[in-house]
XYZ file of C-alpha atoms in Angstrom:
569
model
C 70.657 -129.045 128.527
C 71.445 -132.264 126.609
C 72.285 -132.248 122.925
C 69.584 -133.272 120.448
C 70.347 -136.967 119.723
C 69.337 -136.399 116.095
C 71.459 -133.273 115.613
C 73.609 -133.503 112.495
C 77.371 -133.718 113.043
C 79.025 -130.332 112.584
C 79.797 -129.545 108.932
C 78.304 -132.858 107.758
C 75.477 -131.593 105.551
C 77.474 -130.310 102.558
C 80.519 -132.528 103.022
C 81.018 -134.659 99.851
C 79.447 -138.070 100.392
C 81.975 -140.500 98.964
C 85.314 -140.709 97.188
C 86.619 -143.093 94.554
C 88.334 -146.410 95.202
C 91.862 -146.383 96.651
C 94.171 -148.990 95.132
C 91.286 -151.423 94.537
C 91.017 -151.889 98.328
C 89.355 -148.980 100.141
C 86.296 -146.804 99.545
C 86.368 -143.627 101.721
C 83.118 -141.854 102.621
C 81.540 -139.703 105.309
C 79.517 -141.366 108.052
C 76.033 -142.373 106.947
C 73.124 -141.188 109.102
C 70.108 -143.467 109.294
C 66.557 -142.423 108.419
C 65.910 -140.990 111.906
C 68.099 -137.973 111.066
C 65.912 -137.085 108.086
C 63.937 -134.591 110.168
C 67.028 -132.351 110.258
C 68.057 -132.772 106.608
C 66.421 -130.125 104.391
C 66.243 -132.151 101.152
C 66.328 -135.790 100.081
C 69.352 -135.117 97.878
C 71.436 -134.365 100.969
C 70.617 -137.632 102.726
C 73.340 -140.255 103.070
C 72.090 -143.411 104.738
C 73.563 -146.918 105.072
C 71.254 -148.102 102.281
C 72.752 -145.413 100.021
C 76.244 -146.803 100.632
C 74.994 -150.259 99.639
C 73.187 -148.896 96.554
C 76.267 -146.945 95.486
C 78.428 -150.041 95.974
C 76.067 -152.122 93.857
C 75.754 -149.471 91.139
C 79.533 -149.072 90.797
C 80.134 -152.827 91.220
C 82.453 -152.155 94.152
C 81.390 -155.174 96.214
C 81.971 -153.592 99.623
C 82.221 -156.452 102.094
C 83.161 -154.570 105.257
C 82.867 -151.078 106.704
C 85.332 -149.716 109.265
C 83.634 -147.097 111.468
C 86.210 -144.710 112.969
C 83.761 -142.279 114.587
C 83.795 -141.801 118.329
C 80.001 -142.157 118.480
C 77.398 -144.911 118.243
C 74.421 -142.676 117.463
C 74.706 -142.311 113.681
C 73.403 -145.724 112.569
C 73.010 -149.298 113.776
C 75.478 -151.892 112.458
C 72.649 -154.174 111.350
C 71.815 -151.530 108.718
C 74.821 -152.944 106.873
C 74.658 -156.491 108.218
C 71.321 -157.144 106.476
C 73.202 -156.630 103.196
C 76.010 -158.991 104.207
C 78.411 -156.147 105.053
C 80.394 -156.511 108.266
C 80.907 -153.387 110.427
C 84.156 -153.114 112.392
C 84.156 -150.386 115.039
C 87.525 -148.730 115.787
C 86.634 -145.560 117.691
C 89.080 -142.668 117.226
C 88.704 -139.308 118.944
C 89.423 -137.171 115.888
C 89.447 -133.363 116.002
C 93.130 -132.443 116.486
C 94.206 -135.953 117.450
C 95.349 -138.428 114.794
C 94.740 -142.177 115.358
C 97.159 -143.608 117.911
C 99.376 -146.638 117.327
C 96.880 -149.027 118.944
C 94.044 -147.924 116.641
C 96.413 -148.065 113.665
C 97.491 -151.610 114.516
C 93.847 -152.722 114.898
C 92.936 -151.186 111.541
C 95.835 -152.802 109.695
C 95.222 -156.164 111.368
C 91.515 -156.194 110.497
C 92.005 -155.021 106.907
C 94.836 -157.447 106.156
C 92.867 -160.420 107.521
C 89.683 -159.391 105.720
C 91.552 -159.001 102.425
C 93.198 -162.386 102.855
C 89.839 -164.147 103.204
C 87.885 -161.833 100.839
C 90.352 -160.829 98.092
C 87.655 -159.549 95.714
C 85.665 -157.468 98.196
C 86.443 -153.865 99.133
C 86.537 -152.173 102.510
C 84.531 -149.020 103.157
C 86.152 -146.648 105.657
C 84.551 -143.650 107.304
C 85.054 -141.206 110.141
C 82.651 -138.287 110.533
C 83.632 -136.607 107.261
C 85.817 -139.280 105.659
C 88.979 -137.228 105.234
C 91.465 -136.975 108.103
C 91.131 -140.071 110.300
C 90.053 -142.086 107.269
C 92.965 -140.846 105.168
C 95.476 -141.303 107.972
C 94.635 -144.981 108.492
C 94.379 -145.808 104.787
C 97.833 -144.259 104.315
C 99.142 -146.184 107.331
C 97.891 -149.451 105.784
C 99.516 -148.686 102.426
C 102.827 -147.866 104.125
C 102.952 -150.686 106.677
C 101.227 -153.505 104.793
C 101.844 -152.623 101.143
C 105.318 -151.049 101.609
C 104.367 -147.716 100.073
C 106.270 -144.463 100.504
C 104.254 -142.235 102.836
C 104.180 -139.335 100.367
C 102.866 -141.562 97.598
C 100.174 -142.877 99.951
C 99.084 -139.340 100.874
C 98.929 -138.383 97.183
C 96.861 -141.390 96.098
C 94.348 -140.838 98.908
C 94.072 -137.148 97.986
C 93.327 -138.112 94.390
C 90.531 -140.450 95.489
C 89.043 -138.177 98.184
C 89.822 -134.576 97.295
C 91.445 -132.570 98.789
C 92.734 -135.433 100.950
C 94.004 -135.092 104.506
C 93.714 -131.366 105.206
C 94.767 -131.146 108.866
C 98.431 -130.299 109.218
C 98.944 -132.148 112.504
C 97.791 -135.391 110.836
C 100.320 -134.847 108.036
C 103.053 -134.127 110.562
C 102.209 -137.302 112.501
C 102.377 -139.398 109.317
C 105.862 -138.057 108.553
C 106.942 -138.527 112.166
C 105.709 -142.107 112.165
C 106.618 -143.230 108.649
C 109.323 -140.854 107.381
C 112.936 -141.936 106.904
C 114.508 -141.909 110.406
C 117.987 -141.384 108.915
C 117.032 -138.223 107.051
C 115.448 -134.926 108.012
C 112.146 -135.288 106.183
C 110.547 -132.300 104.498
C 107.032 -131.786 105.896
C 104.028 -132.584 103.733
C 102.067 -129.360 103.516
C 98.359 -129.944 104.018
C 95.987 -128.414 101.455
C 93.734 -125.537 102.497
C 90.662 -126.370 104.539
C 87.822 -127.210 102.104
C 85.102 -124.604 101.815
C 82.289 -126.948 102.894
C 84.046 -127.066 106.276
C 83.166 -123.419 106.935
C 80.540 -122.903 109.631
C 78.954 -125.315 112.079
C 76.123 -126.335 109.778
C 78.428 -127.028 106.886
C 76.483 -124.741 104.583
C 78.573 -123.264 101.835
C 77.354 -120.195 100.018
C 79.013 -117.617 97.854
C 79.432 -115.524 100.986
C 81.699 -118.165 102.543
C 84.460 -117.213 100.129
C 84.451 -113.692 98.781
C 86.355 -112.378 95.786
C 88.367 -109.176 96.072
C 86.025 -106.382 97.100
C 84.981 -103.930 94.406
C 85.336 -106.299 91.419
C 82.134 -106.945 89.424
C 81.470 -109.932 87.168
C 83.211 -112.490 89.401
C 81.381 -114.955 91.657
C 82.312 -117.908 93.839
C 81.867 -121.239 92.020
C 79.509 -123.140 94.318
C 79.668 -126.451 92.442
C 81.940 -129.145 93.884
C 82.177 -131.150 90.661
C 83.020 -128.185 88.442
C 85.401 -126.786 91.056
C 87.361 -130.057 91.032
C 87.485 -130.023 87.222
C 88.860 -126.471 87.178
C 91.418 -127.217 89.909
C 92.551 -130.444 88.230
C 92.921 -128.883 84.775
C 94.821 -125.877 86.144
C 97.195 -128.108 88.123
C 97.721 -130.330 85.063
C 98.509 -127.379 82.786
C 100.936 -126.064 85.431
C 102.581 -129.491 85.745
C 101.803 -129.462 89.462
C 101.598 -132.897 91.096
C 100.777 -131.829 94.652
C 97.583 -130.621 96.284
C 96.596 -126.985 96.628
C 97.316 -123.779 94.735
C 99.641 -124.432 91.758
C 100.935 -120.877 91.388
C 104.607 -119.996 91.796
C 105.463 -118.519 95.217
C 108.453 -116.170 95.725
C 110.618 -116.050 98.837
C 111.761 -113.027 100.825
C 115.088 -111.465 99.911
C 117.532 -111.943 102.770
C 121.240 -111.669 103.387
C 121.572 -115.412 102.883
C 120.039 -115.462 99.387
C 120.907 -111.958 98.129
C 123.874 -113.364 96.206
C 121.442 -114.985 93.750
C 120.943 -111.554 92.168
C 124.605 -111.634 91.127
C 124.736 -115.288 90.127
C 122.008 -115.190 87.464
C 120.277 -112.749 85.129
C 117.169 -111.152 86.663
C 114.348 -108.830 85.680
C 112.666 -106.506 88.183
C 109.183 -105.080 88.618
C 107.253 -103.290 91.315
C 105.430 -105.353 93.913
C 101.793 -104.299 93.776
C 99.713 -104.332 96.934
C 97.010 -106.356 95.179
C 95.497 -109.835 95.394
C 97.061 -112.824 93.647
C 95.021 -114.993 91.257
C 95.704 -117.582 88.594
C 93.340 -117.345 85.621
C 92.184 -120.410 83.668
C 90.744 -119.776 80.195
C 89.138 -122.824 78.584
C 86.589 -121.406 76.160
C 84.217 -118.412 76.044
C 82.066 -119.578 78.957
C 84.823 -121.179 80.998
C 87.007 -118.462 82.493
C 87.956 -118.783 86.152
C 90.138 -117.263 88.852
C 91.869 -119.442 91.474
C 93.017 -117.738 94.672
C 95.825 -118.795 97.010
C 93.434 -121.109 98.862
C 92.723 -122.773 95.493
C 89.125 -121.559 95.733
C 87.539 -121.089 92.305
C 85.622 -118.060 91.015
C 83.663 -117.815 87.764
C 84.447 -114.812 85.553
C 81.683 -113.438 83.336
C 81.806 -110.835 80.594
C 85.351 -111.433 79.263
C 86.552 -112.822 75.934
C 90.023 -113.947 74.856
C 90.227 -114.227 71.047
C 92.956 -116.257 69.379
C 95.697 -114.370 67.568
C 95.297 -116.303 64.309
C 91.492 -116.245 64.337
C 89.831 -113.367 66.189
C 86.451 -115.121 66.038
C 87.799 -118.177 67.903
C 88.427 -118.276 71.640
C 91.471 -119.339 73.641
C 91.365 -122.623 75.550
C 93.658 -124.462 77.976
C 95.361 -121.202 78.898
C 96.723 -120.350 82.358
C 97.761 -116.810 83.282
C 99.332 -115.623 86.525
C 98.766 -112.161 87.897
C 97.288 -109.886 90.515
C 94.116 -107.855 90.794
C 94.599 -104.211 91.724
C 92.362 -101.191 92.120
C 93.824 -98.253 90.200
C 92.828 -94.769 91.312
C 91.520 -92.587 88.495
C 90.614 -89.364 90.249
C 87.964 -90.384 92.770
C 87.130 -93.542 90.835
C 88.595 -97.010 91.477
C 89.312 -98.982 88.290
C 89.859 -102.744 88.719
C 92.682 -104.218 86.624
C 94.189 -107.666 86.350
C 97.955 -107.275 85.900
C 99.301 -110.316 84.037
C 102.894 -111.065 84.977
C 103.337 -114.621 83.684
C 101.834 -117.233 81.392
C 102.079 -120.973 81.999
C 100.148 -122.608 79.165
C 98.279 -121.615 76.004
C 96.344 -124.080 73.843
C 98.659 -127.007 73.170
C 101.816 -125.160 74.175
C 103.475 -125.429 77.597
C 105.024 -121.966 77.300
C 105.862 -122.036 81.000
C 108.920 -124.100 80.063
C 110.313 -121.201 78.015
C 112.592 -118.443 79.409
C 110.871 -115.534 81.120
C 111.419 -112.936 78.362
C 109.752 -115.232 75.829
C 106.821 -115.750 78.196
C 106.404 -111.991 78.579
C 106.435 -111.569 74.806
C 103.836 -114.335 74.573
C 101.522 -112.423 76.941
C 101.704 -109.391 74.653
C 101.309 -111.237 71.341
C 98.786 -113.906 72.371
C 96.700 -112.124 75.039
C 96.947 -108.324 74.836
C 97.269 -107.730 71.065
C 94.444 -110.097 69.949
C 92.082 -108.389 72.407
C 93.023 -104.966 71.042
C 92.460 -106.189 67.494
C 89.110 -107.712 68.466
C 88.072 -104.418 70.069
C 88.972 -102.480 66.900
C 86.858 -104.877 64.829
C 83.941 -104.658 67.238
C 84.189 -108.317 68.297
C 84.530 -107.301 71.953
C 83.578 -104.147 73.837
C 86.162 -103.467 76.528
C 84.022 -100.718 78.054
C 81.440 -103.329 79.059
C 83.936 -105.746 80.592
C 83.965 -106.154 84.405
C 87.642 -105.218 84.710
C 90.602 -104.276 82.536
C 93.623 -106.427 81.711
C 97.184 -105.252 81.359
C 100.588 -106.847 80.944
C 102.775 -105.979 83.912
C 106.140 -104.633 82.810
C 109.508 -106.021 83.911
C 112.807 -104.209 83.461
C 116.555 -104.734 83.577
C 117.608 -105.151 87.200
C 119.526 -101.858 87.058
C 116.119 -100.122 86.887
C 115.451 -101.051 90.535
C 116.503 -97.611 91.759
C 114.074 -95.864 89.396
C 111.215 -98.195 90.357
C 111.740 -97.348 94.023
C 111.988 -93.623 93.310
C 109.096 -91.334 94.158
C 108.666 -90.215 90.526
C 107.978 -93.742 89.248
C 105.714 -94.639 92.148
C 103.666 -91.477 91.651
C 102.973 -92.617 88.087
C 101.604 -95.985 89.210
C 97.984 -95.581 90.262
C 97.912 -98.329 92.888
C 99.853 -99.053 96.068
C 103.431 -100.358 95.765
C 105.028 -102.197 98.672
C 108.365 -103.353 97.261
C 109.967 -105.021 94.248
C 110.014 -108.522 92.791
C 113.071 -110.097 91.131
C 112.331 -112.679 88.427
C 115.072 -114.964 87.037
C 115.280 -114.761 83.235
C 116.312 -118.303 82.319
C 114.154 -120.200 84.796
C 110.932 -121.882 83.595
C 107.691 -121.342 85.481
C 107.946 -123.321 88.735
C 104.777 -124.150 90.658
C 104.882 -123.935 94.438
C 107.600 -122.284 96.489
C 110.411 -121.057 94.230
C 113.626 -120.063 96.003
C 114.898 -118.242 92.891
C 112.078 -115.672 92.691
C 112.860 -113.015 95.273
C 110.644 -110.336 96.774
C 111.873 -107.329 98.718
C 109.881 -105.032 100.969
C 111.126 -102.089 103.019
C 111.998 -103.571 106.436
C 109.096 -101.826 108.182
C 106.645 -103.576 105.824
C 107.980 -107.125 106.271
C 105.189 -109.286 107.628
C 104.039 -112.850 108.272
C 100.542 -114.241 107.853
C 99.703 -116.161 111.050
C 96.680 -117.992 112.343
C 95.754 -116.247 115.594
C 94.487 -118.223 118.572
C 93.535 -116.428 121.774
C 94.548 -118.773 124.593
C 94.810 -118.869 128.370
C 98.266 -119.389 129.829
C 98.472 -120.987 133.255
C 100.020 -118.950 136.062
C 101.221 -119.668 139.574
C 98.755 -120.840 142.190
C 96.457 -118.070 143.347
C 96.969 -116.002 140.196
C 94.547 -115.551 137.329
C 95.463 -117.167 133.994
C 96.980 -114.811 131.430
C 95.380 -114.261 128.025
C 97.875 -114.577 125.164
C 97.679 -114.239 121.399
C 99.379 -117.362 120.057
C 100.563 -117.114 116.447
C 100.657 -120.295 114.370
C 102.128 -121.130 110.959
C 101.748 -124.260 108.837
C 104.123 -127.229 109.231
C 105.022 -126.314 112.808
C 103.566 -127.945 115.900
C 103.067 -125.199 118.482
C 102.843 -121.429 118.184
C 105.779 -119.798 116.424
C 105.439 -116.599 118.445
C 102.964 -114.358 120.287
C 101.266 -110.994 119.981
C 102.930 -108.197 121.936
C 99.545 -107.330 123.442
C 96.054 -108.837 123.270
C 93.719 -105.955 122.476
C 89.916 -106.086 122.105
C 90.483 -105.863 118.341
C 92.767 -108.907 118.507
C 90.208 -110.904 120.505
C 87.694 -110.306 117.709
C 90.118 -111.965 115.262
C 90.499 -115.213 117.226
C 90.846 -118.103 114.767
C 91.447 -115.781 111.788
C 94.417 -115.360 109.461
C 96.159 -112.101 110.374
C 99.061 -110.260 108.774
C 101.507 -109.161 111.472
C 104.675 -107.098 111.678
C 107.288 -107.195 114.417
C 107.377 -104.085 116.570
C 109.240 -103.553 119.809
C 109.223 -106.864 121.663
C 106.417 -108.655 119.871
C 104.068 -108.904 116.931
C 101.259 -106.479 116.148
C 98.353 -107.080 113.791
C 98.300 -105.058 110.586
C 95.081 -106.477 109.112
C 92.956 -109.591 108.729
C 93.762 -111.588 105.575
C 90.244 -112.244 104.322
C 91.695 -113.584 101.052
C 93.482 -116.445 102.837
C 92.288 -119.422 104.871
C 95.751 -120.718 105.717
C 98.799 -119.100 107.361
C 102.276 -118.952 105.862
C 104.267 -122.167 105.900
C 107.070 -122.597 108.407
C 109.826 -122.176 105.796
C 108.261 -118.982 104.486
C 107.855 -117.591 107.995
C 111.475 -118.364 108.885
C 112.618 -116.618 105.694
C 110.619 -113.497 106.540
C 111.851 -113.566 110.142
C 115.413 -113.720 108.843
C 114.765 -110.586 106.774
C 113.289 -108.878 109.857
C 116.188 -109.781 112.156
C 118.813 -108.847 109.568
C 117.057 -106.212 107.471
C 118.128 -105.133 104.006
C 117.250 -101.479 103.665
C 116.834 -99.711 100.341
C 120.366 -98.287 100.385
C 121.856 -101.768 100.944
C 119.831 -103.210 98.081
C 120.694 -100.482 95.588
C 124.378 -100.573 96.527
C 124.455 -104.316 95.929
C 122.797 -103.938 92.513
C 125.239 -101.178 91.504
C 128.162 -103.421 92.497
C 126.615 -106.212 90.453
C 126.350 -103.935 87.411
C 129.973 -102.774 87.726
C 131.370 -106.272 87.775
C 128.758 -108.681 86.479
C 131.380 -111.248 85.530
C 132.800 -111.495 89.040
C 131.545 -114.126 91.438
C 129.106 -113.351 94.209
C 131.522 -114.412 96.900
C 133.906 -111.626 95.883
C 132.739 -108.057 95.535
C 129.123 -109.198 95.550
C 128.845 -110.405 99.096
C 125.801 -109.038 100.851
C 126.443 -106.455 103.573
C 127.055 -108.087 106.971
C 124.070 -108.507 109.283
C 123.283 -105.672 111.627
C 124.059 -106.769 115.183
C 120.924 -107.191 117.249
C 120.640 -105.591 120.647
C 120.200 -108.190 123.411
């Protein structure tokens, strides 16, 4: 049965129509569909036709003089739809999907654009693939690098700013680095941002169900507004001082034998590692309170107030908190609480630049105490709020043994799966922070993979073998494989799964419904190192006791980590 010639491209309907201008040269947008496709478009506001590109160009005074069509199809519109408005269409078909433009297509694109600019210096070039992100971004970046002598990372960043979230396929990023990185240096990979939410599902429809908040938490809903979502993401990143794409929260690394010495080289605080869900919170007025998850998805929070310390009637603004949502058990009842363990910005003050102890004091004085005072005065009613807030406590590092003891853990009413070590003098650092260390009991160490169920070729006359390939970000092929492909594993094909190493392979612990992206390669290698050379609780506590006995001695003396346990072949 042949495909409907007027079927919409997958995920096209809710894909953002157009970006802003890139370096006064390019205008990126998704492919227009001519009026014939209108029968399959549910509302006029979702249409995007060649005439709309022209109208937009005229309205914004962009003067688009040429359009480069990178799609691998000729069915979307006829070139004369643009030609009648004196806009030339240049067709450079690229396959797309998981294949970035090859060198021939790149050379054709750069050649056409450079010649067009030379003869039409005041006219812009529209560029589109199906959605206007990956192929489009790749070739615009290639032009900026090859023709304008840009650094590849700067090119990626400027495209992402104009067409958010930018290039979001990791293999395209890897190919850009491979092609344009410094050949004399080992280039750090550019980590692609999470897949945008409009990309979910074949029809492109995005609803609140496409991204769910932590189950059991009332008063929080997915923000299904692209414009407002971008505003929230941009403001949060700005207040965090984060220049890259994606989630701006600080990310710890796994404690291993190679980095354990850090605990002796600097002053640290310790707290329990809650088995909750991580969220940044942005507070920018009484009706503008949001959570951002690790995919940088945005959720609107209703029913909370954050009064200012100096004026209980006034509300906090431009405030960013970091914490985790947990479900505390109170008898048979589950009580949702947001545990605040850091603060990045409040009002006009970038408190994230202050030492950790000052930041913790700020949480108490500027967040917790004003809310208590407001409750006493009747300004807020905490009983009617959707969830409770609490400052998470941190202790001297010598308290690690007590935190891991059964008595302490029995007093905490949610699951604990390890400890977190926070450096005292370090400011808040967005992104991966090698100084913040997390420790889990070896049997709980895990990696979040993307699972792909694949067929592996066998010898002639034999049936192909089904394997569970496990992928991480910033790494070409699978990093490893499932020990066994079960029916339950088959049902999780294409999902993000948390896995632990058992026996000779990986086994699935659970699906990570709160994540759309696997761990990065560096993170995965760090966890694997802690699995191969485990640090058990006795090792950890012995090291901390040695640190306490001789805190002025260097880590390469008495403070060396215990030697790795030899692995059986």
